[in-house]
mmCIF file of C-alpha atoms and ligand atoms in Angstrom:
data_model
loop_
_atom_site.group_PDB
_atom_site.id
_atom_site.type_symbol
_atom_site.label_atom_id
_atom_site.label_comp_id
_atom_site.label_asym_id
_atom_site.label_seq_id
_atom_site.Cartn_x
_atom_site.Cartn_y
_atom_site.Cartn_z
ATOM 1 C CA MET A 1 2.492 -2.828 -11.996
ATOM 2 C CA MET A 2 -0.616 -4.462 -12.927
ATOM 3 C CA PRO A 3 -3.063 -1.927 -11.712
ATOM 4 C CA LEU A 4 -1.483 0.781 -14.003
ATOM 5 C CA THR A 5 -1.784 -1.524 -16.767
ATOM 6 C CA ARG A 6 -5.011 -2.364 -16.275
ATOM 7 C CA LEU A 7 -6.350 1.275 -16.035
ATOM 8 C CA LEU A 8 -3.918 2.475 -18.914
ATOM 9 C CA ASP A 9 -5.345 -0.305 -21.095
ATOM 10 C CA ALA A 10 -8.839 1.005 -20.166
ATOM 11 C CA GLY A 11 -8.103 4.580 -21.508
ATOM 12 C CA TYR A 12 -7.371 6.500 -18.150
ATOM 13 C CA ALA A 13 -4.755 9.505 -18.311
ATOM 14 C CA ILE A 14 -3.155 8.458 -14.971
ATOM 15 C CA THR A 15 -0.884 10.518 -12.434
ATOM 16 C CA ALA A 16 0.747 8.338 -9.800
ATOM 17 C CA TRP A 17 0.295 9.356 -6.170
ATOM 18 C CA PHE A 18 2.757 7.531 -3.698
ATOM 19 C CA MET A 19 1.698 8.139 -0.158
ATOM 20 C CA ASN A 20 2.789 5.893 2.291
ATOM 21 C CA PRO A 21 3.007 7.379 6.127
ATOM 22 C CA ASN A 22 4.202 4.680 8.250
ATOM 23 C CA ILE A 23 6.153 2.383 5.923
ATOM 24 C CA GLN A 24 9.255 1.304 8.250
ATOM 25 C CA PRO A 25 12.083 1.331 8.729
ATOM 26 C CA LEU A 26 12.420 4.665 6.131
ATOM 27 C CA ALA A 27 15.046 2.542 4.428
ATOM 28 C CA GLU A 28 12.250 0.296 2.877
ATOM 29 C CA TYR A 29 10.074 3.353 2.282
ATOM 30 C CA LEU A 30 13.180 4.972 0.365
ATOM 31 C CA ARG A 31 13.374 1.564 -1.647
ATOM 32 C CA ARG A 32 9.612 1.452 -2.252
ATOM 33 C CA ARG A 33 9.705 5.037 -3.303
ATOM 34 C CA GLU A 34 12.347 4.266 -5.950
ATOM 35 C CA ALA A 35 10.511 1.327 -6.906
ATOM 36 C CA ALA A 36 7.545 3.607 -7.864
ATOM 37 C CA GLY A 37 9.162 6.117 -9.512
ATOM 38 C CA ILE A 38 11.047 3.026 -11.768
ATOM 39 C CA CYS A 39 7.507 1.841 -12.278
ATOM 40 C CA ALA A 40 5.869 5.583 -13.326
ATOM 41 C CA TYR A 41 9.146 5.938 -15.352
ATOM 42 C CA HIS A 42 8.306 2.267 -17.296
ATOM 43 C CA PHE A 43 4.721 3.434 -18.130
ATOM 44 C CA GLY A 44 5.531 7.297 -18.904
ATOM 45 C CA ILE A 45 3.365 8.574 -16.564
ATOM 46 C CA PRO A 46 3.988 11.236 -13.860
ATOM 47 C CA ILE A 47 4.332 10.603 -10.148
ATOM 48 C CA ILE A 48 3.566 12.633 -7.074
ATOM 49 C CA TYR A 49 5.726 11.803 -4.221
ATOM 50 C CA GLU A 50 3.609 12.774 -0.824
ATOM 51 C CA ASP A 51 7.012 12.723 1.397
ATOM 52 C CA ALA A 52 5.898 14.926 3.912
ATOM 53 C CA THR A 53 3.343 12.800 5.167
ATOM 54 C CA TRP A 54 5.664 9.672 6.122
ATOM 55 C CA ASN A 55 5.637 10.408 9.902
ATOM 56 C CA ILE A 56 5.836 7.039 12.057
ATOM 57 C CA THR A 57 5.460 9.057 15.422
ATOM 58 C CA ASN A 58 2.204 10.414 14.293
ATOM 59 C CA TRP A 59 0.871 7.182 12.948
ATOM 60 C CA LEU A 60 1.479 5.117 16.044
ATOM 61 C CA ARG A 61 -0.378 7.844 17.741
ATOM 62 C CA SER A 62 -3.224 7.541 15.679
ATOM 63 C CA VAL A 63 -3.412 3.772 15.916
ATOM 64 C CA ARG A 64 -2.756 3.655 19.412
ATOM 65 C CA ASP A 65 -6.232 2.368 20.500
ATOM 66 C CA ARG A 66 -6.463 0.124 17.290
ATOM 67 C CA ASP A 67 -2.900 -1.406 17.237
ATOM 68 C CA GLU A 68 -4.122 -4.681 16.862
ATOM 69 C CA ALA A 69 -5.205 -6.219 13.037
ATOM 70 C CA PRO A 70 -7.739 -5.969 11.841
ATOM 71 C CA LYS A 71 -8.761 -2.886 13.462
ATOM 72 C CA ARG A 72 -5.359 -1.342 12.511
ATOM 73 C CA CYS A 73 -5.074 -2.213 8.884
ATOM 74 C CA LYS A 74 -8.956 -1.058 8.612
ATOM 75 C CA TYR A 75 -8.170 2.259 9.699
ATOM 76 C CA CYS A 76 -4.895 2.050 7.738
ATOM 77 C CA CYS A 77 -6.381 1.623 4.620
ATOM 78 C CA GLU A 78 -9.564 3.798 4.639
ATOM 79 C CA SER A 79 -7.119 6.677 5.881
ATOM 80 C CA ARG A 80 -5.476 5.899 2.889
ATOM 81 C CA ILE A 81 -8.209 6.082 0.312
ATOM 82 C CA GLU A 82 -9.767 9.411 2.168
ATOM 83 C CA ALA A 83 -6.268 10.896 1.461
ATOM 84 C CA ALA A 84 -6.581 10.236 -1.815
ATOM 85 C CA PHE A 85 -9.858 11.404 -2.413
ATOM 86 C CA ALA A 86 -8.842 14.545 -0.801
ATOM 87 C CA LYS A 87 -5.944 15.126 -2.942
ATOM 88 C CA ALA A 88 -7.574 14.025 -5.958
ATOM 89 C CA SER A 89 -10.374 17.000 -5.071
ATOM 90 C CA GLN A 90 -7.343 19.709 -4.454
ATOM 91 C CA LEU A 91 -5.882 18.698 -7.830
ATOM 92 C CA GLY A 92 -8.909 18.622 -9.957
ATOM 93 C CA PHE A 93 -8.538 15.076 -10.744
ATOM 94 C CA ASP A 94 -12.037 13.065 -11.985
ATOM 95 C CA CYS A 95 -11.029 9.371 -10.412
ATOM 96 C CA VAL A 96 -9.399 8.046 -7.703
ATOM 97 C CA SER A 97 -8.316 3.922 -7.682
ATOM 98 C CA SER A 98 -5.822 2.043 -5.390
ATOM 99 C CA SER A 99 -2.946 -0.130 -6.183
ATOM 100 C CA LEU A 100 -4.615 -1.812 -2.384
ATOM 101 C CA LEU A 101 -7.191 -3.234 -4.651
ATOM 102 C CA TYR A 102 -4.154 -5.219 -6.133
ATOM 103 C CA SER A 103 -2.962 -7.084 -2.945
ATOM 104 C CA ILE A 104 -4.469 -10.431 -1.814
ATOM 105 C CA TYR A 105 -3.349 -9.438 1.816
ATOM 106 C CA GLN A 106 -5.361 -6.055 2.133
ATOM 107 C CA PRO A 107 -8.865 -5.983 3.516
ATOM 108 C CA HIS A 108 -10.045 -5.703 -0.220
ATOM 109 C CA GLU A 109 -14.071 -5.264 0.686
ATOM 110 C CA ILE A 110 -13.313 -2.633 3.201
ATOM 111 C CA ILE A 111 -11.217 -0.780 0.486
ATOM 112 C CA ARG A 112 -13.937 -0.585 -2.041
ATOM 113 C CA ALA A 113 -16.677 0.142 0.564
ATOM 114 C CA CYS A 114 -14.757 2.970 1.733
ATOM 115 C CA GLY A 115 -13.922 4.031 -2.203
ATOM 116 C CA GLU A 116 -17.789 3.706 -2.968
ATOM 117 C CA ARG A 117 -18.682 5.309 0.082
ATOM 118 C CA LEU A 118 -16.781 8.672 -0.549
ATOM 119 C CA ALA A 119 -17.420 8.682 -4.219
ATOM 120 C CA GLN A 120 -21.158 9.478 -2.962
ATOM 121 C CA THR A 121 -20.403 12.563 -1.444
ATOM 122 C CA SER A 122 -17.523 13.990 -3.671
ATOM 123 C CA SER A 123 -17.055 15.070 -7.677
ATOM 124 C CA VAL A 124 -14.533 12.657 -7.516
ATOM 125 C CA GLU A 125 -15.257 9.113 -8.746
ATOM 126 C CA PHE A 126 -14.058 5.803 -7.502
ATOM 127 C CA VAL A 127 -12.418 3.686 -9.993
ATOM 128 C CA TYR A 128 -12.722 0.104 -8.645
ATOM 129 C CA GLN A 129 -11.126 -2.926 -10.358
ATOM 130 C CA ASP A 130 -10.465 -6.518 -8.395
ATOM 131 C CA PHE A 131 -6.524 -6.444 -9.377
ATOM 132 C CA ARG A 132 -5.875 -9.643 -7.195
ATOM 133 C CA GLN A 133 -6.782 -11.418 -10.560
ATOM 134 C CA ASP A 134 -3.742 -10.114 -11.746
ATOM 135 C CA TRP A 135 -1.460 -11.053 -8.563
ATOM 136 C CA GLN A 136 0.922 -13.607 -10.415
ATOM 137 C CA ALA A 137 1.056 -11.737 -13.593
ATOM 138 C CA GLY A 138 2.387 -8.451 -11.203
ATOM 139 C CA ILE A 139 4.789 -10.772 -9.696
ATOM 140 C CA ASP A 140 5.669 -12.011 -12.783
ATOM 141 C CA ALA A 141 6.142 -8.009 -14.606
ATOM 142 C CA ALA A 142 8.023 -6.906 -11.644
ATOM 143 C CA VAL A 143 10.416 -9.484 -11.514
ATOM 144 C CA SER A 144 11.169 -9.072 -15.482
ATOM 145 C CA LEU A 145 11.702 -5.275 -14.815
ATOM 146 C CA GLY A 146 13.946 -5.850 -12.174
ATOM 147 C CA LEU A 147 11.544 -3.916 -9.793
ATOM 148 C CA TYR A 148 12.138 -3.939 -5.858
ATOM 149 C CA ARG A 149 9.613 -6.551 -4.324
ATOM 150 C CA GLN A 150 8.160 -5.669 -0.391
ATOM 151 C CA PRO A 151 8.533 -8.703 1.411
ATOM 152 C CA TYR A 152 5.785 -7.050 4.203
ATOM 153 C CA CYS A 153 3.043 -5.021 4.079
ATOM 154 C CA GLY A 154 4.794 -2.127 5.454
ATOM 155 C CA CYS A 155 4.197 -0.669 8.923
ATOM 156 C CA VAL A 156 6.293 -1.631 11.717
ATOM 157 C CA TYR A 157 3.711 -4.221 13.122
ATOM 158 C CA SER A 158 3.845 -6.196 9.780
ATOM 159 C CA GLU A 159 7.710 -6.230 9.706
ATOM 160 C CA SER A 160 7.693 -7.705 13.507
ATOM 161 C CA GLU A 161 5.672 -10.415 12.046
ATOM 162 C CA ARG A 162 7.510 -11.064 9.241
ATOM 163 C CA TYR A 163 10.577 -11.525 10.509
ATOM 164 C CA GLN A 164 9.199 -13.163 14.338
ATOM 165 C CA LYS A 165 8.923 -16.436 12.454
ATOM 166 C CA LYS A 166 12.784 -16.292 12.109
ATOM 167 C CA LEU A 167 13.469 -15.351 15.700
ATOM 168 C CA LYS A 168 10.662 -18.271 17.295
ATOM 169 C CA ARG A 169 12.997 -20.487 15.386
ATOM 170 C CA LEU A 170 16.307 -19.474 16.507
ATOM 171 C CA ILE A 171 14.689 -19.490 20.085
ATOM 172 C CA GLU A 172 13.792 -23.020 19.446
ATOM 173 C CA LYS A 173 16.767 -23.714 18.487
ATOM 174 C CA GLU A 174 18.851 -22.354 21.290
ATOM 175 C CA ALA A 175 16.476 -24.546 23.345
ATOM 176 C CA LEU A 176 17.220 -27.962 21.906
ATOM 177 C CA SER A 177 21.204 -27.136 22.037
HETATM 178 S S1 LIG B 1 -0.387 -4.533 8.268
HETATM 179 FE FE1 LIG B 1 -0.352 -3.151 6.233
HETATM 180 S S2 LIG B 1 -2.621 -2.829 5.972
HETATM 181 FE FE2 LIG B 1 -2.254 -3.391 7.917
HETATM 182 S S3 LIG B 1 -1.761 -1.313 9.232
HETATM 183 FE FE3 LIG B 1 0.154 -2.672 8.928
HETATM 184 S S4 LIG B 1 0.253 -1.642 6.570
HETATM 185 FE FE4 LIG B 1 -1.338 -0.910 7.130
#
């Protein structure tokens, strides 16, 4: 929500691009896809869905030698920014930005550095803003729109980390009874 709000306020004509090759499970991908569509509709902007890139087998293979954070997350974020530049270039867009710059959990400086590095050798400009300043405003806006909010980052590792605490509590409870 907030990256779109800020960039529209700044006068950019935006096309949203939904590209998430590793969201697990697929039902979660579909929930986020739907939320992205509602968001685009809300702002009156077009959205492109890159559904053919969703491929959990390929993605897991691509991180097999770097499956621990932060290496995995660095690869994950950089590969998305690289893909965004390639897509923008292919479609003749002038600029690229990313909703990844909104997250307080993502490696912000890695995302920024990647965008700035790619812009140096591309005709596509990188539009950097620290959207994290709008973290709470983004939550409030999503709630007021009834928008689905993701409970974990996205990949199977983050889904596991999210629910491991619950499993740990159950194990401890069983051990006490
Ligand atoms: S935790 Fe998030 S940033 Fe890290 S690899 Fe998983 S989806 Fe990507």
